[in-house]
Amino acid sequence: MSKSWVIGDVHGCDKSLKSLVEERIVPARGDELIFLGDYIDRGPGSRQVLDYIIELEGKFEVKAIMGNHEISMIEAYHGEFNMKSSFWKKPKNHKKLAWFSYGGDKAMKSFGVEDIKDIPKHYIDWLEKLHYYILTPSFAMVHAGFNFEIENPLEDKHSMLWIRDFKVDKDKIRNRKVVHGHVPVHLDFIKECIDSSAYSFVDLDNGCVYNDRPGQGNLVAMELGSMELKVQRNIDMD
């Protein structure tokens, strides 16, 4: 039987991602890999992460969700940064500095360019086609979360990318469990959310780039059928 693995925020940690997939998950043909967004920024290998996910698309069923870092890169590329979509301090000069302020500079370095327009456009094209959310009969997967204050949470794309606090109303998503990233949490909390039926969500962001934070510094994946958790310690930031 095929398996579906959901992978948390990668943030430019390509070596950790490759190790997670090839040594921990070890997917078989027919297995599905679902990524929750934030592939770029902060870590050293943003371009390498995108290349690897694109490579995986040729081997497995891959679905990738848009994160706030991806939308910010897209907006910076087009010079259309929307301050309403960001909680970051408004830049004083160029719009793209807002993206730089939380890791865009490291992404640019991974591409070997100084001008964002020199990033090959096929990367931008790929990012622009990312899903905002993915539904299965049992799960609602998204980068940040959903706005349950409105009648239809699936209509608020802004919240899908940026929201940090929300209370799940299962009636509005047909009793599905929310699986998301975006907010780094302790590994013990992730395990508790998986093991306890009291939680209506699982946050799979274990702060991969934060090796100095207790209980963080891992890239994690969860299998949707068994709820099995795979943990890969960050090997990019050593």
Short mmCIF file of C-alpha atoms in Angstrom, two decimals:
data_model
loop_
_atom_site.label_atom_id
_atom_site.label_comp_id
_atom_site.label_asym_id
_atom_site.label_seq_id
_atom_site.Cartn_x
_atom_site.Cartn_y
_atom_site.Cartn_z
CA MET A 1 0.00 0.00 0.00
CA SER A 2 1.31 3.44 -0.92
CA LYS A 3 2.16 5.95 1.78
CA SER A 4 1.71 9.73 2.03
CA TRP A 5 4.44 11.65 3.83
CA VAL A 6 4.03 15.29 4.87
CA ILE A 7 7.25 17.26 5.32
CA GLY A 8 7.61 20.42 7.41
CA ASP A 9 9.44 23.70 6.73
CA VAL A 10 12.81 23.07 5.03
CA HIS A 11 14.25 26.63 4.86
CA GLY A 12 17.16 25.99 2.55
CA CYS A 13 18.46 22.89 4.36
CA ASP A 14 18.97 20.72 1.32
CA LYS A 15 21.31 18.16 2.92
CA SER A 16 18.88 17.60 5.77
CA LEU A 17 16.00 17.22 3.31
CA LYS A 18 17.88 14.71 1.18
CA SER A 19 18.82 12.69 4.25
CA LEU A 20 15.23 12.78 5.55
CA VAL A 21 13.83 11.52 2.25
CA GLU A 22 16.51 8.99 1.30
CA GLU A 23 17.56 7.64 4.71
CA ARG A 24 14.51 8.11 6.97
CA ILE A 25 11.43 7.99 4.73
CA VAL A 26 12.90 5.87 1.90
CA PRO A 27 9.82 6.28 -0.32
CA ALA A 28 8.75 3.60 -2.76
CA ARG A 29 7.28 4.07 -6.21
CA GLY A 30 3.69 5.19 -5.78
CA ASP A 31 4.32 6.94 -2.47
CA GLU A 32 3.30 10.57 -2.09
CA LEU A 33 5.43 13.41 -0.72
CA ILE A 34 3.60 16.52 0.43
CA PHE A 35 5.58 19.65 1.32
CA LEU A 36 4.12 22.31 3.62
CA GLY A 37 5.99 25.32 2.22
CA ASP A 38 8.95 27.51 3.22
CA TYR A 39 11.50 25.71 1.08
CA ILE A 40 13.76 28.75 0.84
CA ASP A 41 15.59 31.36 2.97
CA ARG A 42 17.59 31.16 6.22
CA GLY A 43 19.50 27.97 5.39
CA PRO A 44 22.38 27.79 2.89
CA GLY A 45 20.75 25.79 0.06
CA SER A 46 17.50 27.36 -1.17
CA ARG A 47 18.20 26.69 -4.83
CA GLN A 48 19.35 23.17 -4.02
CA VAL A 49 16.12 22.47 -2.11
CA LEU A 50 14.01 23.59 -5.07
CA ASP A 51 16.14 21.52 -7.46
CA TYR A 52 15.74 18.46 -5.26
CA ILE A 53 11.96 18.78 -4.93
CA ILE A 54 11.67 19.25 -8.70
CA GLU A 55 13.83 16.14 -9.14
CA LEU A 56 11.55 14.18 -6.79
CA GLU A 57 8.58 15.13 -8.99
CA GLY A 58 10.02 12.84 -11.64
CA LYS A 59 10.13 9.85 -9.26
CA PHE A 60 7.17 10.12 -6.89
CA GLU A 61 3.81 11.80 -6.48
CA VAL A 62 4.83 15.21 -5.18
CA LYS A 63 2.54 18.01 -4.01
CA ALA A 64 4.01 21.27 -2.79
CA ILE A 65 2.22 24.00 -0.84
CA MET A 66 2.96 27.73 -0.98
CA GLY A 67 4.61 29.27 2.09
CA ASN A 68 4.99 32.88 3.14
CA HIS A 69 8.65 32.84 2.12
CA GLU A 70 7.78 31.68 -1.38
CA ILE A 71 5.10 34.33 -1.89
CA SER A 72 7.53 36.96 -0.61
CA MET A 73 10.17 35.86 -3.11
CA ILE A 74 7.60 35.96 -5.91
CA GLU A 75 6.49 39.45 -4.90
CA ALA A 76 10.08 40.65 -4.62
CA TYR A 77 10.84 39.25 -8.07
CA HIS A 78 7.90 41.14 -9.55
CA GLY A 79 8.46 44.23 -7.38
CA GLU A 80 4.97 43.85 -5.91
CA PHE A 81 5.62 43.31 -2.20
CA ASN A 82 2.36 43.78 -0.33
CA MET A 83 2.96 45.02 3.20
CA LYS A 84 -0.53 43.87 4.19
CA SER A 85 0.66 40.29 3.71
CA SER A 86 3.63 40.66 6.03
CA PHE A 87 4.27 41.17 9.72
CA TRP A 88 7.81 42.35 8.96
CA LYS A 89 9.05 45.91 9.33
CA LYS A 90 8.44 48.00 6.25
CA PRO A 91 11.70 48.58 4.35
CA LYS A 92 12.89 52.16 3.89
CA ASN A 93 14.18 51.75 0.33
CA HIS A 94 13.70 48.81 -2.03
CA LYS A 95 10.68 46.55 -1.65
CA LYS A 96 12.78 43.43 -1.93
CA LEU A 97 14.61 44.34 1.30
CA ALA A 98 11.62 43.02 3.25
CA TRP A 99 12.29 39.60 1.78
CA PHE A 100 16.01 40.01 2.47
CA SER A 101 15.32 40.80 6.12
CA TYR A 102 14.21 37.26 6.85
CA GLY A 103 16.47 35.15 4.72
CA GLY A 104 16.15 36.27 1.12
CA ASP A 105 19.80 37.30 1.09
CA LYS A 106 20.82 33.69 1.75
CA ALA A 107 18.48 32.48 -0.99
CA MET A 108 20.07 34.92 -3.43
CA LYS A 109 23.51 33.65 -2.46
CA SER A 110 22.44 30.07 -3.18
CA PHE A 111 21.48 31.16 -6.70
CA GLY A 112 24.81 32.96 -7.12
CA VAL A 113 23.18 36.24 -8.12
CA GLU A 114 23.11 39.80 -6.81
CA ASP A 115 20.04 40.93 -8.76
CA ILE A 116 16.82 39.03 -8.10
CA LYS A 117 15.95 39.30 -11.79
CA ASP A 118 18.91 37.05 -12.52
CA ILE A 119 17.22 34.12 -10.79
CA PRO A 120 16.19 31.77 -13.64
CA LYS A 121 12.52 32.37 -14.32
CA HIS A 122 11.60 28.69 -14.34
CA TYR A 123 12.01 28.73 -10.54
CA ILE A 124 9.54 31.59 -10.25
CA ASP A 125 7.15 29.82 -12.63
CA TRP A 126 7.33 26.69 -10.46
CA LEU A 127 6.68 28.65 -7.28
CA GLU A 128 3.69 30.42 -8.77
CA LYS A 129 1.99 27.08 -9.41
CA LEU A 130 2.19 25.89 -5.79
CA HIS A 131 -0.96 24.81 -3.96
CA TYR A 132 -2.40 27.01 -1.22
CA TYR A 133 -3.90 24.00 0.54
CA ILE A 134 -4.46 20.28 0.02
CA LEU A 135 -7.45 18.29 1.27
CA THR A 136 -7.85 14.57 1.88
CA PRO A 137 -10.88 12.94 3.50
CA SER A 138 -9.14 13.15 6.92
CA PHE A 139 -6.72 16.08 6.66
CA ALA A 140 -6.54 19.73 5.62
CA MET A 141 -2.93 20.61 4.84
CA VAL A 142 -1.71 24.19 4.59
CA HIS A 143 1.41 26.21 5.32
CA ALA A 144 0.35 28.45 8.21
CA GLY A 145 -3.27 27.67 9.02
CA PHE A 146 -6.83 28.74 8.28
CA ASN A 147 -9.03 31.64 9.29
CA PHE A 148 -11.91 29.94 11.06
CA GLU A 149 -13.49 33.31 11.88
CA ILE A 150 -15.05 33.41 8.42
CA GLU A 151 -17.70 31.11 6.98
CA ASN A 152 -15.38 29.41 4.48
CA PRO A 153 -11.76 29.18 5.70
CA LEU A 154 -10.69 27.96 2.25
CA GLU A 155 -11.28 31.42 0.79
CA ASP A 156 -8.67 33.32 2.84
CA LYS A 157 -5.31 32.80 1.11
CA HIS A 158 -3.62 35.46 3.22
CA SER A 159 -4.24 33.47 6.39
CA MET A 160 -3.05 30.27 4.72
CA LEU A 161 0.37 31.91 4.37
CA TRP A 162 0.68 34.13 7.45
CA ILE A 163 -1.69 33.28 10.31
CA ARG A 164 0.03 32.29 13.55
CA ASP A 165 -2.86 31.64 15.94
CA PHE A 166 -6.17 30.00 15.10
CA LYS A 167 -8.74 27.76 16.74
CA VAL A 168 -9.88 24.91 14.52
CA ASP A 169 -13.59 24.70 13.78
CA LYS A 170 -13.87 21.19 12.37
CA ASP A 171 -17.43 21.79 11.21
CA LYS A 172 -16.05 24.23 8.63
CA ILE A 173 -13.58 21.71 7.20
CA ARG A 174 -15.75 18.57 7.43
CA ASN A 175 -14.09 17.15 10.52
CA ARG A 176 -10.59 17.12 9.03
CA LYS A 177 -7.43 17.49 11.11
CA VAL A 178 -5.25 20.47 10.16
CA VAL A 179 -1.61 19.72 9.31
CA HIS A 180 0.55 22.82 8.97
CA GLY A 181 3.98 24.38 9.54
CA HIS A 182 5.06 28.04 9.77
CA VAL A 183 5.42 28.34 13.57
CA PRO A 184 8.43 26.42 15.00
CA VAL A 185 7.47 24.25 17.96
CA HIS A 186 9.19 21.78 20.29
CA LEU A 187 9.54 18.20 19.05
CA ASP A 188 7.72 16.93 22.14
CA PHE A 189 4.73 19.10 21.26
CA ILE A 190 4.63 17.68 17.73
CA LYS A 191 4.60 14.15 19.15
CA GLU A 192 1.84 15.12 21.60
CA CYS A 193 -0.31 16.55 18.80
CA ILE A 194 0.11 13.30 16.85
CA ASP A 195 -0.53 10.97 19.78
CA SER A 196 -3.45 12.78 21.42
CA SER A 197 -6.95 13.00 19.94
CA ALA A 198 -7.41 16.18 21.98
CA TYR A 199 -5.57 18.15 19.29
CA SER A 200 -7.32 19.09 16.06
CA PHE A 201 -4.04 20.06 14.40
CA VAL A 202 -0.43 18.97 13.97
CA ASP A 203 2.30 21.60 13.53
CA LEU A 204 5.21 19.97 11.66
CA ASP A 205 7.61 22.91 11.84
CA ASN A 206 10.37 21.85 14.23
CA GLY A 207 12.54 24.87 13.42
CA CYS A 208 15.01 23.00 11.24
CA VAL A 209 17.45 25.94 11.09
CA TYR A 210 17.38 26.56 14.86
CA ASN A 211 20.02 24.14 16.12
CA ASP A 212 20.54 26.31 19.19
CA ARG A 213 16.95 26.02 20.43
CA PRO A 214 16.07 23.19 22.82
CA GLY A 215 13.71 20.70 21.22
CA GLN A 216 14.17 22.15 17.73
CA GLY A 217 16.71 21.92 14.92
CA ASN A 218 15.09 18.97 13.12
CA LEU A 219 13.34 18.44 9.81
CA VAL A 220 10.35 16.18 10.34
CA ALA A 221 7.91 14.16 8.25
CA MET A 222 4.63 12.45 9.20
CA GLU A 223 2.91 9.62 7.36
CA LEU A 224 -0.80 10.33 7.04
CA GLY A 225 -2.00 6.74 7.30
CA SER A 226 -0.04 5.54 10.33
CA MET A 227 0.82 8.98 11.82
CA GLU A 228 4.41 7.72 12.03
CA LEU A 229 6.95 10.50 12.59
CA LYS A 230 10.40 10.60 11.01
CA VAL A 231 12.99 13.00 12.46
CA GLN A 232 16.16 14.21 10.75
CA ARG A 233 18.60 16.34 12.75
CA ASN A 234 19.81 19.38 10.80
CA ILE A 235 23.12 18.62 9.08
CA ASP A 236 23.32 21.89 7.11
CA MET A 237 23.94 24.32 9.95
CA ASP A 238 26.84 22.52 11.70
#
